[in-house]
mmCIF file of C-alpha atoms (C1' of nucleotides) in Angstrom:
data_model
loop_
_atom_site.group_PDB
_atom_site.id
_atom_site.type_symbol
_atom_site.label_atom_id
_atom_site.label_comp_id
_atom_site.label_asym_id
_atom_site.label_seq_id
_atom_site.Cartn_x
_atom_site.Cartn_y
_atom_site.Cartn_z
ATOM 1 C CA UNK P 150 40.934 -25.319 -9.930
ATOM 2 C CA UNK P 151 37.982 -26.914 -8.258
ATOM 3 C CA UNK P 152 35.521 -27.760 -11.082
ATOM 4 C CA UNK P 153 34.890 -27.318 -14.767
ATOM 5 C CA UNK P 154 31.166 -28.011 -14.903
ATOM 6 C CA UNK P 155 29.714 -24.916 -13.277
ATOM 7 C CA UNK P 156 26.415 -26.033 -14.691
ATOM 8 C CA UNK P 157 25.972 -28.302 -11.697
ATOM 9 C CA UNK P 158 25.852 -25.260 -9.429
ATOM 10 C CA UNK P 159 22.577 -24.155 -10.922
ATOM 11 C CA UNK P 160 21.068 -27.620 -11.070
ATOM 12 C CA UNK P 161 21.823 -28.476 -7.461
ATOM 13 C CA UNK P 162 20.941 -25.001 -6.263
ATOM 14 C CA UNK P 163 17.563 -25.417 -7.963
ATOM 15 C CA UNK P 164 16.991 -28.751 -6.291
ATOM 16 C CA UNK P 165 17.895 -27.388 -2.861
ATOM 17 C CA UNK P 166 14.556 -25.643 -2.481
ATOM 18 C CA UNK P 167 11.392 -27.581 -1.599
ATOM 19 C CA UNK P 168 9.064 -25.366 -3.607
ATOM 20 C CA UNK P 169 11.227 -25.767 -6.678
ATOM 21 C CA UNK P 170 11.360 -29.530 -6.218
ATOM 22 C CA UNK P 171 7.605 -29.519 -5.918
ATOM 23 C CA UNK P 172 7.213 -27.488 -9.091
ATOM 24 C CA UNK P 173 9.360 -30.014 -10.917
ATOM 25 C CA UNK P 174 7.274 -32.858 -9.570
ATOM 26 C CA UNK P 175 4.075 -31.208 -10.746
ATOM 27 C CA UNK P 176 5.232 -30.246 -14.213
ATOM 28 C CA UNK P 177 6.594 -33.758 -14.629
ATOM 29 C CA UNK P 178 2.966 -34.863 -14.390
ATOM 30 C CA UNK P 179 1.668 -32.338 -16.866
ATOM 31 C CA UNK P 180 2.551 -28.880 -18.119
ATOM 32 C CA UNK P 181 1.105 -26.169 -15.900
ATOM 33 C CA UNK P 182 0.789 -22.465 -16.385
ATOM 34 C CA UNK P 183 2.472 -20.181 -13.889
ATOM 35 C CA UNK P 184 -0.920 -19.137 -12.576
ATOM 36 C CA UNK P 185 -1.926 -22.728 -11.991
ATOM 37 C CA UNK P 186 1.285 -23.282 -10.070
ATOM 38 C CA UNK P 187 0.777 -20.180 -7.950
ATOM 39 C CA UNK P 188 -2.514 -21.600 -6.668
ATOM 40 C CA UNK P 189 -0.671 -24.543 -5.137
ATOM 41 C CA UNK P 190 1.526 -22.525 -2.807
ATOM 42 C CA UNK P 191 1.021 -19.812 -0.272
ATOM 43 C CA UNK P 192 3.430 -17.374 -1.801
ATOM 44 C CA UNK P 193 2.933 -14.579 -4.273
ATOM 45 C CA UNK P 194 2.791 -14.796 -8.023
ATOM 46 C CA UNK P 195 6.100 -12.959 -8.223
ATOM 47 C CA UNK P 196 7.768 -15.450 -5.901
ATOM 48 C CA UNK P 197 6.759 -18.373 -8.100
ATOM 49 C CA UNK P 198 7.832 -16.465 -11.174
ATOM 50 C CA UNK P 199 11.279 -16.116 -9.612
ATOM 51 C CA UNK P 200 11.468 -19.791 -8.756
ATOM 52 C CA UNK P 201 10.679 -20.595 -12.345
ATOM 53 C CA UNK P 202 13.442 -18.249 -13.442
ATOM 54 C CA UNK P 203 15.873 -20.207 -11.305
ATOM 55 C CA UNK P 204 14.702 -23.493 -12.781
ATOM 56 C CA UNK P 205 14.844 -22.054 -16.292
ATOM 57 C CA UNK P 206 18.387 -20.741 -15.886
ATOM 58 C CA UNK P 207 19.386 -24.207 -14.750
ATOM 59 C CA UNK P 208 17.611 -25.582 -17.835
ATOM 60 C CA UNK P 209 15.447 -27.808 -15.718
ATOM 61 C CA UNK P 210 12.342 -26.302 -17.280
ATOM 62 C CA UNK P 211 11.518 -24.054 -20.159
ATOM 63 C CA UNK P 212 8.584 -21.763 -20.797
ATOM 64 C CA UNK P 213 6.159 -22.316 -23.620
ATOM 65 C CA UNK P 214 4.115 -19.257 -24.423
ATOM 66 C CA UNK P 215 0.518 -19.904 -25.250
ATOM 67 C CA UNK P 216 -1.538 -16.792 -25.624
ATOM 68 C CA UNK P 217 -1.367 -14.769 -22.480
ATOM 69 C CA UNK P 218 -0.361 -17.743 -20.417
ATOM 70 C CA UNK P 219 2.988 -19.443 -20.133
ATOM 71 C CA UNK P 220 3.299 -23.132 -19.581
ATOM 72 C CA UNK P 221 6.170 -24.568 -17.644
ATOM 73 C CA UNK P 222 7.665 -27.590 -19.345
ATOM 74 C CA UNK P 223 10.057 -29.991 -17.670
ATOM 75 C CA UNK P 224 13.395 -30.612 -19.348
ATOM 76 C CA UNK P 225 14.278 -33.896 -17.751
ATOM 77 C CA UNK P 226 17.455 -34.381 -19.768
ATOM 78 C CA UNK P 227 19.186 -31.819 -17.585
ATOM 79 C CA UNK P 228 18.781 -34.077 -14.585
ATOM 80 C CA UNK P 229 21.060 -36.521 -16.334
ATOM 81 C CA UNK P 230 23.934 -34.248 -15.389
ATOM 82 C CA UNK P 231 23.098 -34.507 -11.724
ATOM 83 C CA UNK P 232 22.774 -38.240 -12.124
ATOM 84 C CA UNK P 233 26.113 -38.470 -13.895
ATOM 85 C CA UNK P 234 27.666 -36.538 -11.037
ATOM 86 C CA UNK P 235 26.292 -38.958 -8.458
ATOM 87 C CA UNK P 236 27.322 -41.895 -10.594
ATOM 88 C CA UNK P 237 30.947 -41.579 -9.534
ATOM 89 C CA UNK P 238 29.929 -42.263 -5.936
ATOM 90 C CA UNK P 239 27.467 -45.064 -6.558
ATOM 91 C CA UNK P 240 29.928 -47.893 -6.092
ATOM 92 C CA UNK P 241 30.934 -46.332 -2.796
ATOM 93 C CA UNK P 242 27.515 -46.263 -1.221
ATOM 94 C CA UNK P 243 26.837 -49.736 -2.505
ATOM 95 C CA UNK P 244 30.070 -51.166 -1.161
ATOM 96 C CA UNK P 245 30.309 -53.433 1.822
ATOM 97 C CA UNK P 246 32.862 -51.051 3.320
ATOM 98 C CA UNK P 247 30.282 -48.309 3.418
ATOM 99 C CA UNK P 248 27.803 -50.576 5.139
ATOM 100 C CA UNK P 249 30.438 -51.309 7.779
ATOM 101 C CA UNK P 250 30.941 -47.595 8.251
ATOM 102 C CA UNK P 251 27.234 -47.182 8.806
ATOM 103 C CA UNK P 252 27.204 -49.897 11.443
ATOM 104 C CA UNK P 253 30.057 -48.171 13.238
ATOM 105 C CA UNK P 254 28.150 -44.902 13.280
ATOM 106 C CA UNK P 255 25.030 -46.485 14.663
ATOM 107 C CA UNK P 256 27.081 -48.367 17.209
ATOM 108 C CA UNK P 257 28.271 -45.153 18.837
ATOM 109 C CA UNK R 114 2.496 -29.128 1.765
ATOM 110 C CA UNK R 115 5.411 -29.082 -0.610
ATOM 111 C CA UNK R 116 7.771 -31.776 0.761
ATOM 112 C CA UNK R 117 8.373 -34.043 3.702
ATOM 113 C CA UNK R 118 12.026 -34.869 3.197
ATOM 114 C CA UNK R 119 13.670 -31.607 4.166
ATOM 115 C CA UNK R 120 16.894 -33.566 4.321
ATOM 116 C CA UNK R 121 17.277 -33.097 0.592
ATOM 117 C CA UNK R 122 17.601 -29.353 1.104
ATOM 118 C CA UNK R 123 20.904 -29.780 2.892
ATOM 119 C CA UNK R 124 22.221 -32.404 0.530
ATOM 120 C CA UNK R 125 21.502 -30.452 -2.622
ATOM 121 C CA UNK R 126 22.586 -27.187 -1.055
ATOM 122 C CA UNK R 127 25.899 -28.823 -0.207
ATOM 123 C CA UNK R 128 26.337 -30.057 -3.743
ATOM 124 C CA UNK R 129 25.567 -26.640 -5.218
ATOM 125 C CA UNK R 130 28.994 -25.276 -4.292
ATOM 126 C CA UNK R 131 32.070 -26.180 -6.362
ATOM 127 C CA UNK R 132 34.463 -26.121 -3.432
ATOM 128 C CA UNK R 133 32.236 -28.480 -1.492
ATOM 129 C CA UNK R 134 31.935 -30.820 -4.447
ATOM 130 C CA UNK R 135 35.688 -30.762 -4.734
ATOM 131 C CA UNK R 136 36.101 -31.570 -1.048
ATOM 132 C CA UNK R 137 33.810 -34.547 -1.491
ATOM 133 C CA UNK R 138 35.801 -35.722 -4.481
ATOM 134 C CA UNK R 139 39.048 -35.508 -2.539
ATOM 135 C CA UNK R 140 37.861 -37.212 0.615
ATOM 136 C CA UNK R 141 36.326 -39.930 -1.525
ATOM 137 C CA UNK R 142 39.908 -40.730 -2.538
ATOM 138 C CA UNK R 143 41.280 -40.716 0.985
ATOM 139 C CA UNK R 144 40.526 -39.116 4.301
ATOM 140 C CA UNK R 145 42.146 -35.710 4.580
ATOM 141 C CA UNK R 146 42.624 -33.421 7.534
ATOM 142 C CA UNK R 147 41.101 -29.975 7.401
ATOM 143 C CA UNK R 148 44.571 -28.471 7.123
ATOM 144 C CA UNK R 149 45.402 -30.657 4.151
ATOM 145 C CA UNK R 150 42.209 -29.549 2.472
ATOM 146 C CA UNK R 151 42.904 -25.886 3.128
ATOM 147 C CA UNK R 152 46.151 -26.152 1.158
ATOM 148 C CA UNK R 153 44.205 -27.071 -1.977
ATOM 149 C CA UNK R 154 42.151 -23.902 -2.147
ATOM 150 C CA UNK R 155 42.818 -20.207 -2.055
ATOM 151 C CA UNK R 156 40.503 -19.431 0.790
ATOM 152 C CA UNK R 157 41.082 -19.209 4.509
ATOM 153 C CA UNK R 158 41.153 -22.019 7.024
ATOM 154 C CA UNK R 159 37.923 -20.706 8.528
ATOM 155 C CA UNK R 160 36.180 -20.757 5.164
ATOM 156 C CA UNK R 161 37.019 -24.417 4.635
ATOM 157 C CA UNK R 162 35.983 -25.191 8.178
ATOM 158 C CA UNK R 163 32.594 -23.684 7.407
ATOM 159 C CA UNK R 164 32.247 -25.667 4.209
ATOM 160 C CA UNK R 165 32.916 -28.803 6.187
ATOM 161 C CA UNK R 166 30.251 -27.773 8.662
ATOM 162 C CA UNK R 167 27.770 -27.540 5.816
ATOM 163 C CA UNK R 168 28.758 -30.970 4.549
ATOM 164 C CA UNK R 169 28.622 -32.412 8.041
ATOM 165 C CA UNK R 170 25.143 -31.021 8.743
ATOM 166 C CA UNK R 171 23.988 -32.637 5.528
ATOM 167 C CA UNK R 172 25.652 -35.874 6.734
ATOM 168 C CA UNK R 173 27.739 -36.057 3.605
ATOM 169 C CA UNK R 174 30.885 -36.240 5.719
ATOM 170 C CA UNK R 175 31.776 -36.704 9.336
ATOM 171 C CA UNK R 176 34.805 -35.644 11.323
ATOM 172 C CA UNK R 177 37.133 -38.156 12.892
ATOM 173 C CA UNK R 178 39.335 -36.639 15.574
ATOM 174 C CA UNK R 179 42.865 -37.858 15.614
ATOM 175 C CA UNK R 180 45.102 -36.012 18.014
ATOM 176 C CA UNK R 181 45.090 -32.351 17.232
ATOM 177 C CA UNK R 182 43.933 -32.950 13.697
ATOM 178 C CA UNK R 183 40.513 -33.810 12.366
ATOM 179 C CA UNK R 184 40.030 -36.029 9.402
ATOM 180 C CA UNK R 185 37.121 -35.550 7.068
ATOM 181 C CA UNK R 186 35.461 -38.828 6.203
ATOM 182 C CA UNK R 187 32.994 -39.241 3.368
ATOM 183 C CA UNK R 188 29.590 -40.700 4.190
ATOM 184 C CA UNK R 189 28.581 -41.876 0.755
ATOM 185 C CA UNK R 190 25.348 -43.499 1.922
ATOM 186 C CA UNK R 191 23.796 -40.056 2.204
ATOM 187 C CA UNK R 192 24.152 -39.572 -1.531
ATOM 188 C CA UNK R 193 21.722 -42.432 -1.944
ATOM 189 C CA UNK R 194 18.976 -40.026 -0.975
ATOM 190 C CA UNK R 195 19.871 -37.666 -3.778
ATOM 191 C CA UNK R 196 20.007 -40.616 -6.127
ATOM 192 C CA UNK R 197 16.618 -41.869 -4.971
ATOM 193 C CA UNK R 198 15.222 -38.428 -5.615
ATOM 194 C CA UNK R 199 16.538 -38.402 -9.182
ATOM 195 C CA UNK R 200 15.335 -41.927 -9.696
ATOM 196 C CA UNK R 201 11.739 -40.804 -10.157
ATOM 197 C CA UNK R 202 12.780 -38.797 -13.226
ATOM 198 C CA UNK R 203 15.095 -41.342 -14.791
ATOM 199 C CA UNK R 204 12.519 -42.929 -17.057
ATOM 200 C CA UNK R 205 11.661 -39.438 -18.297
ATOM 201 C CA UNK R 206 15.113 -38.438 -19.421
ATOM 202 C CA UNK R 207 15.608 -41.852 -20.968
ATOM 203 C CA UNK R 208 12.345 -41.770 -22.885
ATOM 204 C CA UNK R 209 12.063 -41.258 -26.594
ATOM 205 C CA UNK R 210 9.659 -38.410 -25.951
ATOM 206 C CA UNK R 211 12.357 -36.523 -24.129
ATOM 207 C CA UNK R 212 14.768 -37.055 -26.992
ATOM 208 C CA UNK R 213 12.197 -35.612 -29.352
ATOM 209 C CA UNK R 214 11.833 -32.600 -27.100
ATOM 210 C CA UNK R 215 15.565 -32.095 -27.248
ATOM 211 C CA UNK R 216 15.549 -32.168 -31.021
ATOM 212 C CA UNK R 217 12.817 -29.572 -31.070
ATOM 213 C CA UNK R 218 14.854 -27.301 -28.828
ATOM 214 C CA UNK R 219 17.924 -27.588 -30.990
ATOM 215 C CA UNK R 220 15.870 -27.048 -34.102
ATOM 216 C CA UNK R 221 14.901 -23.552 -33.028
ATOM 217 C "C1'" DA Z 30 55.837 -24.879 31.805
ATOM 218 C "C1'" DG Z 31 56.118 -22.880 27.394
ATOM 219 C "C1'" DT Z 32 55.813 -23.035 22.433
ATOM 220 C "C1'" DA Z 33 54.157 -24.650 18.078
ATOM 221 C "C1'" DT Z 34 50.353 -26.730 15.504
ATOM 222 C "C1'" DA Z 35 45.427 -27.588 14.249
ATOM 223 C "C1'" DT Z 36 41.028 -26.076 14.453
ATOM 224 C "C1'" DT Z 37 37.039 -23.312 16.024
ATOM 225 C "C1'" DC Z 38 34.658 -19.210 17.262
ATOM 226 C "C1'" DA Z 39 33.231 -14.431 16.990
ATOM 227 C "C1'" DA Z 40 32.643 -10.306 14.739
ATOM 228 C "C1'" DC Z 41 32.243 -8.395 10.666
ATOM 229 C "C1'" DC Z 42 31.325 -7.512 5.471
ATOM 230 C "C1'" DA Z 43 29.370 -7.835 0.708
ATOM 231 C "C1'" DT Z 44 26.404 -10.203 -1.985
ATOM 232 C "C1'" DA Z 45 22.727 -13.602 -2.832
ATOM 233 C "C1'" DT Z 46 18.309 -15.468 -1.710
ATOM 234 C "C1'" DG Z 47 13.479 -15.808 -1.052
ATOM 235 C "C1'" DG Z 48 9.959 -13.186 0.031
ATOM 236 C "C1'" DT Z 49 6.762 -8.932 -0.323
ATOM 237 C "C1'" DT Z 50 3.801 -5.120 -2.784
ATOM 238 C "C1'" DA Z 51 2.797 -2.137 -6.481
ATOM 239 C "C1'" DA Z 52 3.360 -0.586 -11.057
ATOM 240 C "C1'" DA Z 53 4.227 -1.950 -15.929
ATOM 241 C "C1'" DT Z 54 3.633 -5.002 -19.920
ATOM 242 C "C1'" DG Z 55 1.389 -8.012 -23.056
ATOM 243 C "C1'" DT Z 56 -2.659 -10.596 -24.575
ATOM 244 C "C1'" DT Z 57 -7.468 -11.714 -25.025
ATOM 245 C "C1'" DA Z 58 -12.338 -10.533 -24.661
ATOM 246 C "C1'" DT Z 59 -16.198 -7.128 -24.964
ATOM 247 C "C1'" DA I 4 -11.036 1.557 -27.027
ATOM 248 C "C1'" DT I 5 -11.418 -0.474 -22.781
ATOM 249 C "C1'" DA I 6 -11.530 -3.854 -19.397
ATOM 250 C "C1'" DA I 7 -9.945 -8.255 -17.567
ATOM 251 C "C1'" DC I 8 -6.403 -11.558 -17.211
ATOM 252 C "C1'" DA I 9 -1.506 -13.491 -16.972
ATOM 253 C "C1'" DT I 10 2.920 -12.494 -16.133
ATOM 254 C "C1'" DT I 11 7.155 -9.568 -15.394
ATOM 255 C "C1'" DT I 12 9.649 -5.911 -13.439
ATOM 256 C "C1'" DA I 13 11.157 -2.832 -9.877
ATOM 257 C "C1'" DA I 14 11.942 -1.466 -5.355
ATOM 258 C "C1'" DC I 15 12.337 -3.022 -1.151
ATOM 259 C "C1'" DC I 16 13.199 -6.111 3.156
ATOM 260 C "C1'" DA I 17 15.060 -9.765 6.289
ATOM 261 C "C1'" DT I 18 17.887 -13.459 6.500
ATOM 262 C "C1'" DA I 19 21.395 -16.638 4.627
ATOM 263 C "C1'" DT I 20 25.732 -17.374 2.433
ATOM 264 C "C1'" DG I 21 30.536 -17.349 1.641
ATOM 265 C "C1'" DG I 22 34.201 -14.891 2.623
ATOM 266 C "C1'" DT I 23 37.576 -12.257 5.784
ATOM 267 C "C1'" DT I 24 40.645 -11.393 10.171
ATOM 268 C "C1'" DG I 25 41.911 -12.066 14.810
ATOM 269 C "C1'" DA I 26 41.311 -14.082 19.285
ATOM 270 C "C1'" DA I 27 40.339 -18.433 21.738
ATOM 271 C "C1'" DT I 28 40.841 -23.372 22.487
ATOM 272 C "C1'" DA I 29 42.830 -27.898 22.412
ATOM 273 C "C1'" DT I 30 46.508 -31.012 21.581
ATOM 274 C "C1'" DA I 31 51.374 -32.263 20.933
ATOM 275 C "C1'" DC I 32 56.383 -31.310 21.252
ATOM 276 C "C1'" DT I 33 60.674 -29.954 23.830
#
DNA sequence: AGTATATTCAACCATATGGTTAAATGTTAT
DNA sequence: ATAACATTTAACCATATGGTTGAATATACT
């Protein structure tokens, strides 16, 4: 039946876009309003608004209303799920066997 | 400028699909031929072949030809990049501040 | 050589994605 | 009340995605 934790779909899908990764990076520094974020990119206000929707659905950020502005707030805890997913592979990429595999690739 | 490491796009995009995550999980156990993988899912041979293309482009797997069959081989080292990406947020989701944030959310 | 097996390729389809512009909504300032 | 500001919504567009079926290709078996 493939997978129980459909939540990962949204998290990884969010992270697959460079603008969204950049938004995360910036709001990890400090909370920014949507307008402030828009200034950083060469796309429309609406486009950024949509990106933030994607991130919000994935629970990677939430919105905090403040007057007529909305601040985007990182929810770093959600990234734990992605980390937990990768965890199961960590021993593999750290193993000597994997390093051998890499050598074989390069040796082709 | 958004982001230099476009490689992450392909990695995270790959991981955003449950069938592809499941393929990774299975080939992490042992190398499987495409045909063997097809049996596990209720989609066509061609669909699985495409999924493997996506994973291969992202360098998460490679194909090893063996007679008329092709075995799908995990390349776990690539996942290191995803892990390195998450790394920069780890201290944030482990911090007490983040735990406080979570409490505030739940308290709403 | 001819047949069966394993996989890819091509054409196609429906839906999703990331973008746009313009109008609508909500909030603050005058 | 009205104007300015911040954001969302709606309608639209091009391309990507994930799926299909059927023909083509490559390898192995008899």
